[in-house]
XYZ file of C-alpha atoms in Angstrom:
456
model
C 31.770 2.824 15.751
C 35.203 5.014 15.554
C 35.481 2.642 11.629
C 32.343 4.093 10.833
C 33.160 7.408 12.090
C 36.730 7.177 10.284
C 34.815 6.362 6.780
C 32.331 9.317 6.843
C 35.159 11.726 7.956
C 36.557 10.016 4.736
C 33.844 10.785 2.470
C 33.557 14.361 3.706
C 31.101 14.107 6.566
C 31.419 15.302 9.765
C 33.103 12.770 12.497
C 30.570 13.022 15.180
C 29.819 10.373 17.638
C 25.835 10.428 17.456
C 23.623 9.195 20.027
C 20.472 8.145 18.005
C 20.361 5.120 15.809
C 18.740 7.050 13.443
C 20.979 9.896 13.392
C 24.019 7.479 12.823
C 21.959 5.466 10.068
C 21.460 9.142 8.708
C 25.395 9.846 8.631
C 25.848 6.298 6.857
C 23.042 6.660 3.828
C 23.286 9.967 3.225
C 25.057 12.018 0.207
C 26.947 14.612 2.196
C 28.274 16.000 -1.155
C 23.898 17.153 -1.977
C 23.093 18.004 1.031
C 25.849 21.102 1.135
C 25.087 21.412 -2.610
C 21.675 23.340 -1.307
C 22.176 26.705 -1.804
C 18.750 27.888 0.399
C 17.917 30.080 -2.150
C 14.064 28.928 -2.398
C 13.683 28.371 -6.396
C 12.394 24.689 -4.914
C 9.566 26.334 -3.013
C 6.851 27.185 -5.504
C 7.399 23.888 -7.692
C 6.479 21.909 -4.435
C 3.136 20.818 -3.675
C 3.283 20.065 0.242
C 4.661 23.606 1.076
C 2.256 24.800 -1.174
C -0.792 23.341 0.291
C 0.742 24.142 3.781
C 2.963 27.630 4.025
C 5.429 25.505 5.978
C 8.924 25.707 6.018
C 9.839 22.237 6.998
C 7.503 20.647 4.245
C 9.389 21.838 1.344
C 12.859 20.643 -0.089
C 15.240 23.401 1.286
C 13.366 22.875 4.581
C 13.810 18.891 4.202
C 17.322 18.934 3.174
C 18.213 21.772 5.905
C 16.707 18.859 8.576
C 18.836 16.041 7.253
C 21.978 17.824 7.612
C 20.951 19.226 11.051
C 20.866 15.617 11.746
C 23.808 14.906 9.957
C 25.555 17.681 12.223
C 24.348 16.920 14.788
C 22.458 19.804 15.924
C 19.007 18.442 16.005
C 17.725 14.754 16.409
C 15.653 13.389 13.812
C 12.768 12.977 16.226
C 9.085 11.792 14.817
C 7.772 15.570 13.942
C 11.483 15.142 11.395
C 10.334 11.645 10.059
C 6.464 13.114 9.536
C 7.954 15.816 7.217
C 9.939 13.096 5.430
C 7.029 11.054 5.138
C 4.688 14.016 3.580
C 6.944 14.533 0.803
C 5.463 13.220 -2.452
C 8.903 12.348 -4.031
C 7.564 13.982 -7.297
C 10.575 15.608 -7.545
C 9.459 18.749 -8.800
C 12.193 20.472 -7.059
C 15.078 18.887 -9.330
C 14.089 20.817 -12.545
C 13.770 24.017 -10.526
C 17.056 23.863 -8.800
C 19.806 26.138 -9.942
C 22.295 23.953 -8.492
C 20.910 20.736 -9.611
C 21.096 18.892 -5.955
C 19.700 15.486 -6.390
C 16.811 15.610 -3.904
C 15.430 12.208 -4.970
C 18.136 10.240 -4.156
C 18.474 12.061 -0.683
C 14.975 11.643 0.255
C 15.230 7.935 -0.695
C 18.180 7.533 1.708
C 16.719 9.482 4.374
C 13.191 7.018 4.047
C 16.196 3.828 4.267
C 17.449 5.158 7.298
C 14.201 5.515 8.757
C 12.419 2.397 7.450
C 16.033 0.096 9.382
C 14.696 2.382 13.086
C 10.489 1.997 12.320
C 8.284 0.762 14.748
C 5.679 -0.448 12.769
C 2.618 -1.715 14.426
C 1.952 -5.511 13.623
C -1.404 -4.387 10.887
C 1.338 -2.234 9.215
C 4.183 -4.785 9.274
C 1.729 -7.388 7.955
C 0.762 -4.996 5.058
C 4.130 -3.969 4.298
C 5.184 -8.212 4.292
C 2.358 -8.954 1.959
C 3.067 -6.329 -0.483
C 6.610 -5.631 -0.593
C 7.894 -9.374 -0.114
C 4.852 -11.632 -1.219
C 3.226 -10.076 -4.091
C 4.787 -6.916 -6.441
C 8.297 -9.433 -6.568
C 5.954 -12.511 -7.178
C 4.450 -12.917 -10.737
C 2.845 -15.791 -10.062
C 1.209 -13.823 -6.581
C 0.260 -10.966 -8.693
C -1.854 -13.328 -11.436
C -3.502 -14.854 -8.514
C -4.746 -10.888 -7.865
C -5.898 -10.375 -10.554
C -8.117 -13.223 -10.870
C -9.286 -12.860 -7.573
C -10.099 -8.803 -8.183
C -11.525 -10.054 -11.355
C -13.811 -12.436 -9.840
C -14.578 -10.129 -7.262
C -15.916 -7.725 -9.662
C -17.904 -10.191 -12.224
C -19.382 -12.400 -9.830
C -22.038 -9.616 -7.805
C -19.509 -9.948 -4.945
C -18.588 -6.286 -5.429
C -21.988 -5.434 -6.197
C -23.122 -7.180 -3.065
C -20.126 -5.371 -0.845
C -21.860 -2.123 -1.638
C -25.698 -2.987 -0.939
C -24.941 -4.523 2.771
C -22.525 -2.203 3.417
C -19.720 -3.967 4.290
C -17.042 -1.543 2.288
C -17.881 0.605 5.413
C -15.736 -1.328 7.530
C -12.980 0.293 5.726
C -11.651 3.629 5.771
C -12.964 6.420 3.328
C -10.231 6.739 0.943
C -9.851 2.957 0.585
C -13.737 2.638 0.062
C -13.616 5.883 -2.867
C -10.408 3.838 -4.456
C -12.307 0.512 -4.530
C -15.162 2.039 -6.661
C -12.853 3.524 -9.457
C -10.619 0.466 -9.957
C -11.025 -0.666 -13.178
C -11.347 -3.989 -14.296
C -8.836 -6.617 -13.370
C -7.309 -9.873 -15.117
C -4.949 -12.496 -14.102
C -3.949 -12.787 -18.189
C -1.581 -9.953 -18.886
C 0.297 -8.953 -22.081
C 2.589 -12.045 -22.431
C -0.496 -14.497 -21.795
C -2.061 -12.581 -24.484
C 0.188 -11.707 -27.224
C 3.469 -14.062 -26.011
C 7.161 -12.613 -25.600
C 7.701 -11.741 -29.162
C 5.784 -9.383 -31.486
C 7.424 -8.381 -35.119
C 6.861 -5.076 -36.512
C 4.558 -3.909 -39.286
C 6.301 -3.514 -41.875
C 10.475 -3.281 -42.041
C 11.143 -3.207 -38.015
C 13.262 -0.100 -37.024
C 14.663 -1.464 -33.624
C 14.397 -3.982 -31.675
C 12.930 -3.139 -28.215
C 11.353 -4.927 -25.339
C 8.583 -3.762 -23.280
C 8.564 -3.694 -19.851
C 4.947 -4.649 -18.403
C 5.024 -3.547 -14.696
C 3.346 -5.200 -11.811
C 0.256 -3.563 -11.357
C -0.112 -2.210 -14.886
C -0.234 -5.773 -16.152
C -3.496 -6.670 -13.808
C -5.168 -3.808 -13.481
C -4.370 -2.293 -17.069
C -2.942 -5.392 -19.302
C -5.599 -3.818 -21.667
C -3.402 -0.653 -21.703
C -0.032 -3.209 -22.149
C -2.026 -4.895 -25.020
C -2.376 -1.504 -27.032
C 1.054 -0.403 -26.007
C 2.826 -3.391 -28.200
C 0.274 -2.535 -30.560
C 1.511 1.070 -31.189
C 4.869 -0.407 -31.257
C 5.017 -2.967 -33.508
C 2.200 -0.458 -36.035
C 5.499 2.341 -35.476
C 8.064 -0.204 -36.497
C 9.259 -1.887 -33.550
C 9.930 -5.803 -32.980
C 8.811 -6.102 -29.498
C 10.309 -8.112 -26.937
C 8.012 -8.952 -23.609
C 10.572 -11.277 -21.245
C 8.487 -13.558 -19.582
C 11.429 -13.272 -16.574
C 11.237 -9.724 -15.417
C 10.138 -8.433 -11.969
C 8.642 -5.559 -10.510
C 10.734 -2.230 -11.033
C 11.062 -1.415 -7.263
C 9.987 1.783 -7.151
C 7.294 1.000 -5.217
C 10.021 -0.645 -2.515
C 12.368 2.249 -3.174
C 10.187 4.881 -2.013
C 9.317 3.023 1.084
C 12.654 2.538 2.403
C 12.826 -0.709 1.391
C 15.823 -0.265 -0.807
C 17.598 -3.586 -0.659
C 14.599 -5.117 -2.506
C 14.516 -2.551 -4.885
C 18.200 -3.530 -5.650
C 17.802 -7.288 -5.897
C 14.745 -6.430 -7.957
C 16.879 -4.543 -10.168
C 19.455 -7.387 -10.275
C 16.692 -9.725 -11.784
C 15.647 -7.130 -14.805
C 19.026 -6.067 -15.720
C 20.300 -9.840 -15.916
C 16.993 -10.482 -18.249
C 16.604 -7.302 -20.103
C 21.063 -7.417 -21.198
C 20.299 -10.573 -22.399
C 17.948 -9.792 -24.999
C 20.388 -7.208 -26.580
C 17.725 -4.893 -27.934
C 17.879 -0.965 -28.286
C 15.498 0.354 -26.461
C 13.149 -1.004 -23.132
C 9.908 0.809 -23.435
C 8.028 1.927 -20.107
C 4.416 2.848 -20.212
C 4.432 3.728 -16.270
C 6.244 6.851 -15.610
C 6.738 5.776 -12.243
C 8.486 2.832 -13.216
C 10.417 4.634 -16.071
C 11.722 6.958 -13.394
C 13.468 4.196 -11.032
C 14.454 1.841 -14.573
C 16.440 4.921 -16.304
C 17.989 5.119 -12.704
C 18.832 1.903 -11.972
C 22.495 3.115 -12.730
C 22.600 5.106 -9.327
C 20.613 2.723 -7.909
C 23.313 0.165 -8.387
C 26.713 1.758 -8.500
C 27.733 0.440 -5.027
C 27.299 -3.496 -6.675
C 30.635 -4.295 -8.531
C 28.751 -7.055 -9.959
C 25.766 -5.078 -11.430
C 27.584 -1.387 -12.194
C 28.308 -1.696 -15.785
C 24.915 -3.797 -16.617
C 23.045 -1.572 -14.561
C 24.456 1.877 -17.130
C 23.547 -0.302 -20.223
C 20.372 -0.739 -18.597
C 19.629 2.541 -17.751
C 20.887 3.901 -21.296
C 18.353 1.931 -22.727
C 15.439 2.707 -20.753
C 12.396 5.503 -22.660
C 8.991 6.024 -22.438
C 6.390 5.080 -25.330
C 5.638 7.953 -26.051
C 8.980 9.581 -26.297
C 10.055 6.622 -28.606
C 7.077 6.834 -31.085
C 7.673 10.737 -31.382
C 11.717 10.506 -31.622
C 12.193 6.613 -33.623
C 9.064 5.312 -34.352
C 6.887 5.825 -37.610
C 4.033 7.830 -36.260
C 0.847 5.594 -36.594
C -2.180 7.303 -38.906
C -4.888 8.224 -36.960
C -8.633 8.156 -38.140
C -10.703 11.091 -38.805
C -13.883 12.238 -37.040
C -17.000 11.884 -38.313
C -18.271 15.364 -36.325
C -17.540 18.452 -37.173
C -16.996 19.578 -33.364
C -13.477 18.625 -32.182
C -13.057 16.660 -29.197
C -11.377 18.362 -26.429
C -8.543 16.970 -24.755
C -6.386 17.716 -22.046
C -3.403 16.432 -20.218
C -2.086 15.624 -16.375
C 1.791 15.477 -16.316
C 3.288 11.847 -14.670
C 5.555 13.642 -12.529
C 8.304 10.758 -12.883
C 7.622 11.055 -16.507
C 8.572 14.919 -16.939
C 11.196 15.813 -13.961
C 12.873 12.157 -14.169
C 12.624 11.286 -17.773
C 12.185 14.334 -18.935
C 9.204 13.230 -21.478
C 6.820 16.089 -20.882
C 6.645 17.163 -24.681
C 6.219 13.949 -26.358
C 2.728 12.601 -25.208
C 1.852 16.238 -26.289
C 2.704 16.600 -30.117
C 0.806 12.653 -30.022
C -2.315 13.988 -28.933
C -1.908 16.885 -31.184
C -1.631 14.141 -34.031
C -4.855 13.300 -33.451
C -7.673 14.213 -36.591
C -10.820 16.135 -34.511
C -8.712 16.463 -31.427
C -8.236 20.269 -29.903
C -5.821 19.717 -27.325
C -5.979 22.552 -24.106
C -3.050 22.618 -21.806
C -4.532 22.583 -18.529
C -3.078 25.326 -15.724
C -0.569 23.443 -13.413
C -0.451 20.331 -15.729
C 3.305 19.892 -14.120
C 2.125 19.592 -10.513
C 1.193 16.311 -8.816
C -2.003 14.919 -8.501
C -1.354 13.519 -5.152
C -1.403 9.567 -6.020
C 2.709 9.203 -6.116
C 2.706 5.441 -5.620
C 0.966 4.839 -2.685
C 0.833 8.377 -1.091
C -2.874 8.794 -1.386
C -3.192 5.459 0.911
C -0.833 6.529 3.365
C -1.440 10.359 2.987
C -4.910 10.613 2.299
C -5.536 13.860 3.641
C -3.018 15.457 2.301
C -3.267 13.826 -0.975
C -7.228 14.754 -1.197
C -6.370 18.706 -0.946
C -4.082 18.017 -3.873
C -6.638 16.429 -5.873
C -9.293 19.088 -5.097
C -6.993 21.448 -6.194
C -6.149 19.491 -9.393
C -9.801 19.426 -10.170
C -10.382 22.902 -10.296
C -8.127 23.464 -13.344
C -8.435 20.013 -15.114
C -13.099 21.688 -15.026
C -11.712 24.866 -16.301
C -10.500 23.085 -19.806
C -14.161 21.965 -20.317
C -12.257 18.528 -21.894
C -13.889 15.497 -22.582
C -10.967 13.264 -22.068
C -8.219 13.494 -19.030
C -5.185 11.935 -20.962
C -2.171 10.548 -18.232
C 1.000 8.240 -18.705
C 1.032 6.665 -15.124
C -1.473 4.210 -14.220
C -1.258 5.331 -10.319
C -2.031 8.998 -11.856
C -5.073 7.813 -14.104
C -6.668 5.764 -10.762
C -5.963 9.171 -8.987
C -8.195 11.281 -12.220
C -10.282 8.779 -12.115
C -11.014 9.352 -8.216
C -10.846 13.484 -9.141
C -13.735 13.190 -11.583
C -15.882 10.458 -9.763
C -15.685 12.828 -6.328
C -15.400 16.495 -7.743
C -16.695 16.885 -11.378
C -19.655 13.669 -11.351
C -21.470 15.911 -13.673
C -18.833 17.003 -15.786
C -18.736 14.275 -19.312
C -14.744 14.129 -18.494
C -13.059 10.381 -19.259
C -9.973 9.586 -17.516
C -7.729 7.140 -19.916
C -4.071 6.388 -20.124
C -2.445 8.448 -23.284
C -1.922 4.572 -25.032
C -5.501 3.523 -24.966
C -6.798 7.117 -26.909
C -4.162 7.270 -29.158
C -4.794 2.963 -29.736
C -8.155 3.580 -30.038
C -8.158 6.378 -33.007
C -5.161 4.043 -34.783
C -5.220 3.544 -38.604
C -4.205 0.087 -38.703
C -2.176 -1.724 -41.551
C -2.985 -4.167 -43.245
């Protein structure tokens, strides 16, 4: 213990000999340097959405980041009412863009979920579910094909169908039973069954980029991943789809699972340098946000450091690279006279990380017949945040509610999003609180794909 003691005093931290596990694991991960960056002046209050749905001090950032350092310093232990305010954060880091002294809250609320995630007693349902997804299937192609046939089937063959009629979906909770009935279609063929690993441009090719395809976007929306290469290659991108890549990690990262999220990483930086190509294109916001950061992620690996900064250099949304590179596809015009009405729901990782909030907007506003209304509190989250409205249902269900109360007030026909666990979570907001309202939720690729001039 006094070597780890002598280290943090090293790095700036205070050399106390703490009794908790957790408390010591605390001293270890965390950025000492951010949390005494945190000025308390409260600028981070009114951008987040847990202290605004509760009032409370602790569920905010300045109230999160004051905790870990009490920890840190040992003045309080980080008891379970300390982990439950962890846990209720969203990580939509809507606190980093408002901060005046731009502490990287992120990265400290990742460390402080590592730290707790090496102490958690997980009961043996939990630890089975956390196994099966973060070891056996979002790392495993092959596991996540077999999904999506399976889902598929499922939903073809009357099984779903029959699920409903006898009832049996009401062996599961409520939120699981309202996200089973928006999933859309699934398919074990994804982008590279469908198109291969190389797509040339239309016409003289402008860069040379390769796509990444995500884990659950490629079974649940390989549609979406089929019209994203689409709107490349029609913009004037060669598009590269390596057949090697793995899940992002993001998923792992914001579960404390952080070692997997690094040897994750490994795998896509050693496949994506290899290719050489300008850009890597992210249609997931949520993935976008851990790829352009797989720099930090990584800058303890001597072997990955340098790769993982080319990487992360590299690393843009679609939409951001259509509006800023691309040639800017022609879109059809409307037959009616009546323009559609479209509005627009913010991927949080998408605006605060990648900063990409204005591009997806000048698109839509592209768009022959299309009269684009900015919906009030576009910014804030919608309350999906990976797997937050499984975990956190009841907290993420008063976000939603909230959410659709504004997204009615546009009177829009279409919801447009850039985050495929943000369109599930619009699609949930419509099916529960507007079912009368003729709203469509759909990811910002498939409208724009589906009003495309092609070339010939």
């Amino acid at each position: 213990m006094a070597s780890t003691m002598d280290n943090a005093s090293k790095l700036g931290k205070p050399n106390i000999e703490h009794k908790n596990r957790l408390a010591r694991t605390l001293l270890e991960k965390l950025d000492y340097d951010q949390l005494t960056n945190c000025m308390r002046c409260g600028f981070c209050l009114p951008a987040c959405p847990t202290f605004k749905e509760t009032g409370m001090e602790p569920a905010s950032p300045r109230g999160r980041i004051a905790m870990m350092k009490a920890a840190v310093d040992g003045l309080m232990e980080p008891d379970q009412q300390f982990q439950d305010q962890m846990n209720l954060c969203l990580g939509c880091r809507a606190c980093e863009p408002a901060c005046p002294a731009d502490v990287k809250y992120g990265q400290l609320i990742e460390q402080t979920k590592e730290a707790i995630e090496q102490h958690a007693s997980h009961s043996l349902p939990v630890k089975l579910m956390r196994k099966t997804l973060f070891k056996a299937l979002f790392p495993k192609r092959g596991n996540l094909k077999l999904l999506g046939h399976s889902l598929a089937l499922y939903q073809k063959s009357g099984m779903q169908s029959l699920a409903h009629k006898t009832g049996a979906m009401k062996l599961f909770p409520k939120h699981l039973r309202e996200m089973e009935g928006i999933l859309p279609p699934a398919s074990g063929k994804g982008v590279v069954e469908r198109l291969g690993t190389f797509v040339p441009a239309k016409g003289e090719a402008i860069a040379r980029v390769a796509m990444f395809r995500g884990c659950i976007m490629d079974v649940m929306f390989a549609d979406t991943n089929v019209n994203t290469v689409e709107l490349l290659t029609e913009a004037g991108f060669d598009v590269y789809i390596p057949q090697e890549q793995v899940c992002c990690g993001a998923l792992h990262a914001h579960s404390g699972e952080m070692e997997d999220a690094r040897s994750l990483a490994a795998i896509n930086i050693d496949t994506f340098k290899s290719l050489g190509v300008d850009y890597i294109v992210s249609n997931a916001g949520g993935c976008g946000a851990l790829l352009i950061e797989y720099d930090h992620l990584m800058q303890e690996d001597q072997q990955y450091a340098e790769a993982a900064k080319w990487f992360a250099s590299r690393v843009i949304d679609i939409s951001t690279l259509l509006v800023e590179k691309g040639r800017l596809p022609q879109f059809a015009e409307r037959s009616s006279a009546e323009p559609v009405k479209v509005t627009y729901q913010d991927s949080c990782h998408l605006r605060n990380v990648m900063k990409g909030s204005s591009a997806p907007r000048v698109l839509m506003k592209q768009v022959a017949g299309t009269e684009f209304i900015e919906m009030k509190e576009a910014d804030r989250c919608c309350g999906s945040a990976g797997v937050y409205n499984v975990v956190q249902p009841e907290m993420a269900g008063s976000i939603l509610e909230h959410k659709m109360e504004h997204a009615a007030q546009t009177s829009a026909s279409y919801m447009l999003t850039s985050n495929p666990g943000c369109l599930l979570q619009m699609k949930l907001g419509i099916d529960k609180h507007l079912p009368s309202e003729p709203m469509k939720a759909m990811h910002i690729v498939d409208f724009l794909h589906e009003r495309m001039l092609f070339s010939k």
